[in-house]
PDB file of C-alpha atoms in Angstrom:
ATOM      1  CA  MET A 738       0.009  -0.054  -0.098  1.00  0.00           C
ATOM      2  CA  PHE A 739       2.647   2.331   0.798  1.00  0.00           C
ATOM      3  CA  PHE A 740       4.109   1.413  -2.492  1.00  0.00           C
ATOM      4  CA  ASP A 741       0.888   2.409  -4.203  1.00  0.00           C
ATOM      5  CA  TYR A 742       0.865   5.685  -2.374  1.00  0.00           C
ATOM      6  CA  LEU A 743       4.350   6.731  -3.800  1.00  0.00           C
ATOM      7  CA  VAL A 744       4.046   5.570  -7.211  1.00  0.00           C
ATOM      8  CA  LEU A 745       0.564   6.647  -7.830  1.00  0.00           C
ATOM      9  CA  GLY A 746       0.857   9.916  -5.796  1.00  0.00           C
ATOM     10  CA  ALA A 747      -2.409   9.129  -4.065  1.00  0.00           C
ATOM     11  CA  ALA A 748      -1.933  10.913  -0.768  1.00  0.00           C
ATOM     12  CA  GLU A 749      -5.649  11.434   0.073  1.00  0.00           C
ATOM     13  CA  SER A 750      -7.399   8.797  -1.650  1.00  0.00           C
ATOM     14  CA  HIS A 751      -7.231   5.226  -1.089  1.00  0.00           C
ATOM     15  CA  ALA A 752      -9.276   4.444  -3.996  1.00  0.00           C
ATOM     16  CA  PRO A 753      -7.292   2.592  -6.848  1.00  0.00           C
ATOM     17  CA  LYS A 754      -6.854   4.646 -10.063  1.00  0.00           C
ATOM     18  CA  PHE A 755      -6.539   2.501 -13.052  1.00  0.00           C
ATOM     19  CA  LEU A 756      -4.633   4.827 -15.482  1.00  0.00           C
ATOM     20  CA  ASN A 757      -3.058   8.014 -14.732  1.00  0.00           C
ATOM     21  CA  THR A 758      -2.123   9.419 -18.239  1.00  0.00           C
ATOM     22  CA  GLY A 759      -0.260  12.411 -16.918  1.00  0.00           C
ATOM     23  CA  ASP A 760       2.087  10.292 -15.030  1.00  0.00           C
ATOM     24  CA  ILE A 761       2.566   7.916 -17.947  1.00  0.00           C
ATOM     25  CA  ILE A 762       3.345  10.885 -20.266  1.00  0.00           C
ATOM     26  CA  ALA A 763       5.820  12.494 -17.766  1.00  0.00           C
ATOM     27  CA  THR A 764       7.424   9.003 -17.053  1.00  0.00           C
ATOM     28  CA  LEU A 765       7.626   8.321 -20.962  1.00  0.00           C
ATOM     29  CA  ALA A 766       9.030  11.902 -21.630  1.00  0.00           C
ATOM     30  CA  VAL A 767      11.744  11.451 -18.778  1.00  0.00           C
ATOM     31  CA  PHE A 768      12.620   8.126 -20.162  1.00  0.00           C
ATOM     32  CA  ILE A 769      12.980   9.468 -23.696  1.00  0.00           C
ATOM     33  CA  ILE A 770      15.114  12.294 -22.580  1.00  0.00           C
ATOM     34  CA  LEU A 771      17.279  10.000 -20.318  1.00  0.00           C
ATOM     35  CA  MET A 772      17.738   7.753 -23.475  1.00  0.00           C
ATOM     36  CA  LEU A 773      18.727  10.677 -25.711  1.00  0.00           C
ATOM     37  CA  LEU A 774      21.142  11.881 -22.943  1.00  0.00           C
ATOM     38  CA  LEU A 775      22.511   8.409 -22.454  1.00  0.00           C
ATOM     39  CA  LYS A 776      22.880   7.900 -26.253  1.00  0.00           C
ATOM     40  CA  LYS A 777      24.739  11.243 -26.600  1.00  0.00           C
ATOM     41  CA  PHE A 778      26.878  11.149 -23.532  1.00  0.00           C
ATOM     42  CA  ALA A 779      27.270   7.410 -22.631  1.00  0.00           C
ATOM     43  CA  TRP A 780      26.395   5.114 -25.525  1.00  0.00           C
ATOM     44  CA  GLY A 781      28.199   7.245 -28.232  1.00  0.00           C
ATOM     45  CA  PRO A 782      31.471   7.373 -26.381  1.00  0.00           C
ATOM     46  CA  LEU A 783      31.078   3.767 -25.292  1.00  0.00           C
ATOM     47  CA  MET A 784      30.380   2.461 -28.706  1.00  0.00           C
ATOM     48  CA  GLY A 785      33.595   4.625 -29.874  1.00  0.00           C
ATOM     49  CA  VAL A 786      35.646   2.969 -27.154  1.00  0.00           C
ATOM     50  CA  MET A 787      34.099  -0.569 -28.132  1.00  0.00           C
ATOM     51  CA  GLN A 788      35.011   0.210 -31.929  1.00  0.00           C
ATOM     52  CA  GLU A 789      38.623   1.234 -30.998  1.00  0.00           C
ATOM     53  CA  ARG A 790      39.042  -1.868 -28.893  1.00  0.00           C
ATOM     54  CA  GLU A 791      37.712  -3.910 -31.807  1.00  0.00           C
ATOM     55  CA  ASN A 792      40.164  -2.291 -34.071  1.00  0.00           C
ATOM     56  CA  LEU A 793      43.025  -2.805 -31.646  1.00  0.00           C
ATOM     57  CA  ILE A 794      42.165  -6.509 -31.257  1.00  0.00           C
ATOM     58  CA  ALA A 795      41.812  -6.933 -34.961  1.00  0.00           C
ATOM     59  CA  GLY A 796      45.114  -5.240 -35.596  1.00  0.00           C
ATOM     60  CA  GLU A 797      46.781  -7.428 -32.885  1.00  0.00           C
ATOM     61  CA  ILE A 798      45.246 -10.500 -34.433  1.00  0.00           C
ATOM     62  CA  GLU A 799      46.518  -9.397 -37.902  1.00  0.00           C
ATOM     63  CA  THR A 800      49.947  -8.695 -36.354  1.00  0.00           C
ATOM     64  CA  ALA A 801      50.124 -11.939 -34.626  1.00  0.00           C
ATOM     65  CA  GLU A 802      49.216 -13.768 -37.981  1.00  0.00           C
ATOM     66  CA  LYS A 803      51.789 -11.858 -39.876  1.00  0.00           C
ATOM     67  CA  SER A 804      54.304 -12.835 -37.151  1.00  0.00           C
ATOM     68  CA  ARG A 805      53.212 -16.444 -37.279  1.00  0.00           C
ATOM     69  CA  LEU A 806      53.535 -16.525 -40.976  1.00  0.00           C
ATOM     70  CA  GLU A 807      56.996 -14.830 -40.968  1.00  0.00           C
ATOM     71  CA  SER A 808      58.102 -17.230 -38.170  1.00  0.00           C
ATOM     72  CA  GLN A 809      56.904 -20.192 -40.209  1.00  0.00           C
ATOM     73  CA  LYS A 810      58.642 -18.762 -43.363  1.00  0.00           C
ATOM     74  CA  LEU A 811      61.934 -18.410 -41.210  1.00  0.00           C
ATOM     75  CA  LEU A 812      61.616 -21.931 -39.893  1.00  0.00           C
ATOM     76  CA  GLU A 813      61.179 -23.410 -43.243  1.00  0.00           C
ATOM     77  CA  GLU A 814      64.254 -21.290 -44.472  1.00  0.00           C
ATOM     78  CA  GLN A 815      66.218 -22.748 -41.432  1.00  0.00           C
ATOM     79  CA  ARG A 816      65.228 -26.166 -42.257  1.00  0.00           C
ATOM     80  CA  ASN A 817      66.163 -25.733 -45.959  1.00  0.00           C
ATOM     81  CA  LEU A 818      69.514 -24.254 -44.749  1.00  0.00           C
ATOM     82  CA  LEU A 819      70.029 -27.114 -42.370  1.00  0.00           C
ATOM     83  CA  LYS A 820      69.096 -29.697 -45.185  1.00  0.00           C
ATOM     84  CA  GLU A 821      71.530 -28.024 -47.401  1.00  0.00           C
ATOM     85  CA  ALA A 822      74.292 -27.915 -44.848  1.00  0.00           C
ATOM     86  CA  ARG A 823      73.899 -31.656 -44.258  1.00  0.00           C
ATOM     87  CA  THR A 824      74.125 -32.374 -48.004  1.00  0.00           C
ATOM     88  CA  GLN A 825      77.302 -30.323 -48.233  1.00  0.00           C
ATOM     89  CA  ALA A 826      78.722 -32.245 -45.186  1.00  0.00           C
ATOM     90  CA  GLN A 827      77.873 -35.484 -46.676  1.00  0.00           C
ATOM     91  CA  GLN A 828      79.707 -34.394 -49.893  1.00  0.00           C
ATOM     92  CA  ILE A 829      82.647 -33.251 -48.171  1.00  0.00           C
ATOM     93  CA  VAL A 830      82.934 -36.679 -46.130  1.00  0.00           C
ATOM     94  CA  GLU A 831      82.538 -38.496 -49.500  1.00  0.00           C
ATOM     95  CA  ASN A 832      85.139 -36.340 -51.189  1.00  0.00           C
ATOM     96  CA  ALA A 833      87.517 -36.795 -48.332  1.00  0.00           C
ATOM     97  CA  LYS A 834      86.982 -40.709 -48.557  1.00  0.00           C
ATOM     98  CA  LYS A 835      87.570 -40.647 -52.324  1.00  0.00           C
ATOM     99  CA  GLN A 836      90.770 -38.510 -51.746  1.00  0.00           C
ATOM    100  CA  GLY A 837      91.932 -40.834 -49.091  1.00  0.00           C
ATOM    101  CA  GLU A 838      91.317 -43.762 -51.411  1.00  0.00           C
ATOM    102  CA  VAL A 839      93.309 -42.136 -54.182  1.00  0.00           C
ATOM    103  CA  SER A 840      95.991 -41.216 -51.860  1.00  0.00           C
ATOM    104  CA  ARG A 841      96.221 -44.882 -50.404  1.00  0.00           C
ATOM    105  CA  GLU A 842      96.381 -46.213 -54.067  1.00  0.00           C
ATOM    106  CA  ASP A 843      99.151 -43.813 -54.660  1.00  0.00           C
ATOM    107  CA  ILE A 844     101.071 -44.776 -51.824  1.00  0.00           C
ATOM    108  CA  ILE A 845     100.664 -48.533 -52.439  1.00  0.00           C
ATOM    109  CA  SER A 846     101.746 -47.775 -56.010  1.00  0.00           C
ATOM    110  CA  ASN A 847     104.788 -45.946 -54.991  1.00  0.00           C
ATOM    111  CA  ALA A 848     105.747 -48.368 -52.447  1.00  0.00           C
ATOM    112  CA  ARG A 849     105.546 -51.340 -54.925  1.00  0.00           C
ATOM    113  CA  ALA A 850     107.573 -49.336 -57.438  1.00  0.00           C
ATOM    114  CA  GLU A 851     110.103 -48.449 -54.863  1.00  0.00           C
ATOM    115  CA  ALA A 852     110.267 -52.217 -53.792  1.00  0.00           C
ATOM    116  CA  GLY A 853     110.621 -53.168 -57.504  1.00  0.00           C
ATOM    117  CA  ARG A 854     113.516 -50.566 -57.905  1.00  0.00           C
ATOM    118  CA  MET A 855     115.092 -51.955 -54.617  1.00  0.00           C
ATOM    119  CA  LYS A 856     114.740 -55.569 -55.917  1.00  0.00           C
ATOM    120  CA  GLU A 857     116.158 -54.678 -59.319  1.00  0.00           C
ATOM    121  CA  SER A 858     119.023 -52.831 -57.607  1.00  0.00           C
ATOM    122  CA  ALA A 859     119.799 -55.704 -55.387  1.00  0.00           C
ATOM    123  CA  VAL A 860     119.716 -58.147 -58.146  1.00  0.00           C
ATOM    124  CA  GLN A 861     121.993 -55.980 -60.239  1.00  0.00           C
ATOM    125  CA  GLU A 862     124.254 -55.600 -57.156  1.00  0.00           C
ATOM    126  CA  ILE A 863     124.173 -59.436 -56.606  1.00  0.00           C
ATOM    127  CA  ALA A 864     125.151 -59.922 -60.259  1.00  0.00           C
ATOM    128  CA  ASN A 865     128.048 -57.454 -60.031  1.00  0.00           C
ATOM    129  CA  GLU A 866     129.160 -59.034 -56.919  1.00  0.00           C
ATOM    130  CA  ARG A 867     129.092 -62.415 -58.465  1.00  0.00           C
ATOM    131  CA  GLU A 868     131.048 -61.216 -61.472  1.00  0.00           C
ATOM    132  CA  GLN A 869     133.669 -59.729 -59.206  1.00  0.00           C
ATOM    133  CA  ALA A 870     133.800 -62.900 -57.175  1.00  0.00           C
ATOM    134  CA  LEU A 871     134.200 -64.871 -60.096  1.00  0.00           C
ATOM    135  CA  SER A 872     136.777 -62.527 -61.512  1.00  0.00           C
ATOM    136  CA  ALA A 873     138.631 -62.751 -58.310  1.00  0.00           C
ATOM    137  CA  VAL A 874     138.357 -66.573 -58.278  1.00  0.00           C
ATOM    138  CA  ARG A 875     139.592 -66.618 -61.771  1.00  0.00           C
ATOM    139  CA  ASP A 876     142.572 -64.402 -60.999  1.00  0.00           C
ATOM    140  CA  GLU A 877     143.331 -66.686 -57.966  1.00  0.00           C
ATOM    141  CA  VAL A 878     142.989 -69.721 -59.993  1.00  0.00           C
ATOM    142  CA  VAL A 879     145.407 -68.364 -62.646  1.00  0.00           C
ATOM    143  CA  ALA A 880     147.913 -67.499 -60.152  1.00  0.00           C
ATOM    144  CA  LEU A 881     147.754 -70.877 -58.434  1.00  0.00           C
ATOM    145  CA  SER A 882     147.585 -72.657 -61.666  1.00  0.00           C
ATOM    146  CA  MET A 883     150.716 -70.758 -62.822  1.00  0.00           C
ATOM    147  CA  LEU A 884     152.364 -71.506 -59.508  1.00  0.00           C
ATOM    148  CA  ALA A 885     151.370 -75.191 -59.776  1.00  0.00           C
ATOM    149  CA  ALA A 886     152.379 -75.499 -63.500  1.00  0.00           C
ATOM    150  CA  SER A 887     155.845 -74.057 -62.809  1.00  0.00           C
ATOM    151  CA  LYS A 888     156.519 -76.356 -60.145  1.00  0.00           C
ATOM    152  CA  VAL A 889     155.273 -79.374 -61.971  1.00  0.00           C
ATOM    153  CA  LEU A 890     157.274 -78.520 -65.075  1.00  0.00           C
ATOM    154  CA  GLY A 891     160.188 -77.299 -63.229  1.00  0.00           C
ATOM    155  CA  LYS A 892     160.688 -74.473 -65.700  1.00  0.00           C
ATOM    156  CA  GLU A 893     159.191 -71.228 -65.997  1.00  0.00           C
ATOM    157  CA  ILE A 894     157.089 -70.423 -69.068  1.00  0.00           C
ATOM    158  CA  SER A 895     156.398 -67.007 -70.001  1.00  0.00           C
ATOM    159  CA  GLU A 896     153.749 -65.210 -67.953  1.00  0.00           C
ATOM    160  CA  GLU A 897     151.748 -64.150 -71.280  1.00  0.00           C
ATOM    161  CA  ASP A 898     151.730 -67.871 -72.519  1.00  0.00           C
ATOM    162  CA  ASN A 899     150.673 -69.082 -69.151  1.00  0.00           C
ATOM    163  CA  ARG A 900     147.869 -66.656 -68.758  1.00  0.00           C
ATOM    164  CA  GLN A 901     146.596 -67.431 -72.177  1.00  0.00           C
ATOM    165  CA  LEU A 902     146.606 -71.280 -71.517  1.00  0.00           C
ATOM    166  CA  ILE A 903     144.800 -70.843 -68.079  1.00  0.00           C
ATOM    167  CA  ASN A 904     142.282 -68.538 -69.727  1.00  0.00           C
ATOM    168  CA  GLU A 905     141.435 -70.969 -72.324  1.00  0.00           C
ATOM    169  CA  THR A 906     141.167 -73.687 -69.849  1.00  0.00           C
ATOM    170  CA  ILE A 907     138.842 -71.823 -67.622  1.00  0.00           C
ATOM    171  CA  ALA A 908     136.691 -70.623 -70.688  1.00  0.00           C
ATOM    172  CA  LYS A 909     136.384 -74.265 -71.726  1.00  0.00           C
ATOM    173  CA  ALA A 910     135.586 -75.141 -68.167  1.00  0.00           C
ATOM    174  CA  GLY A 911     133.031 -72.370 -67.984  1.00  0.00           C
ATOM    175  CA  ASP A 912     131.331 -73.644 -71.291  1.00  0.00           C
ATOM    176  CA  GLY A 913     130.941 -77.093 -69.899  1.00  0.00           C
ATOM    177  CA  ARG A 914     128.613 -75.924 -67.170  1.00  0.00           C
TER     178      ARG A 914
END
């Protein structure tokens, strides 16, 4: 009841009033004025702030998307560089293996050639030593033969005749081998 009294303005009368058109019109006018004031001073600036906030968020989303695309591009570039570096490293290793194989073959070839030269030199040296030994033995045999022949014969033949005789004998003995 107290509520009815305040709302309807019925201070003296307790009889219900159904429609108070003056109050309705006044309330409606105050409401419209309040809405216009809110639109001008609150709603407009609020919508402007909301629009700025929307633009800011859209800009940040766009910047984040650009950053994501750029980082994805950089990641792909890094992957390509890494792949290229691995390929180059593999080529370097393969080239080093090939170079090592070539060097190994060169070293083996050089060692074989040196061993062949050393063998030929040794064979030649052995042949020279053999010839020198044979020559020394011949000279010794000639000297001994001359000494033996002079003792057997009791006379001395000329050294030249004796040498010639011994050389012929040695040559005949050498052919008989």
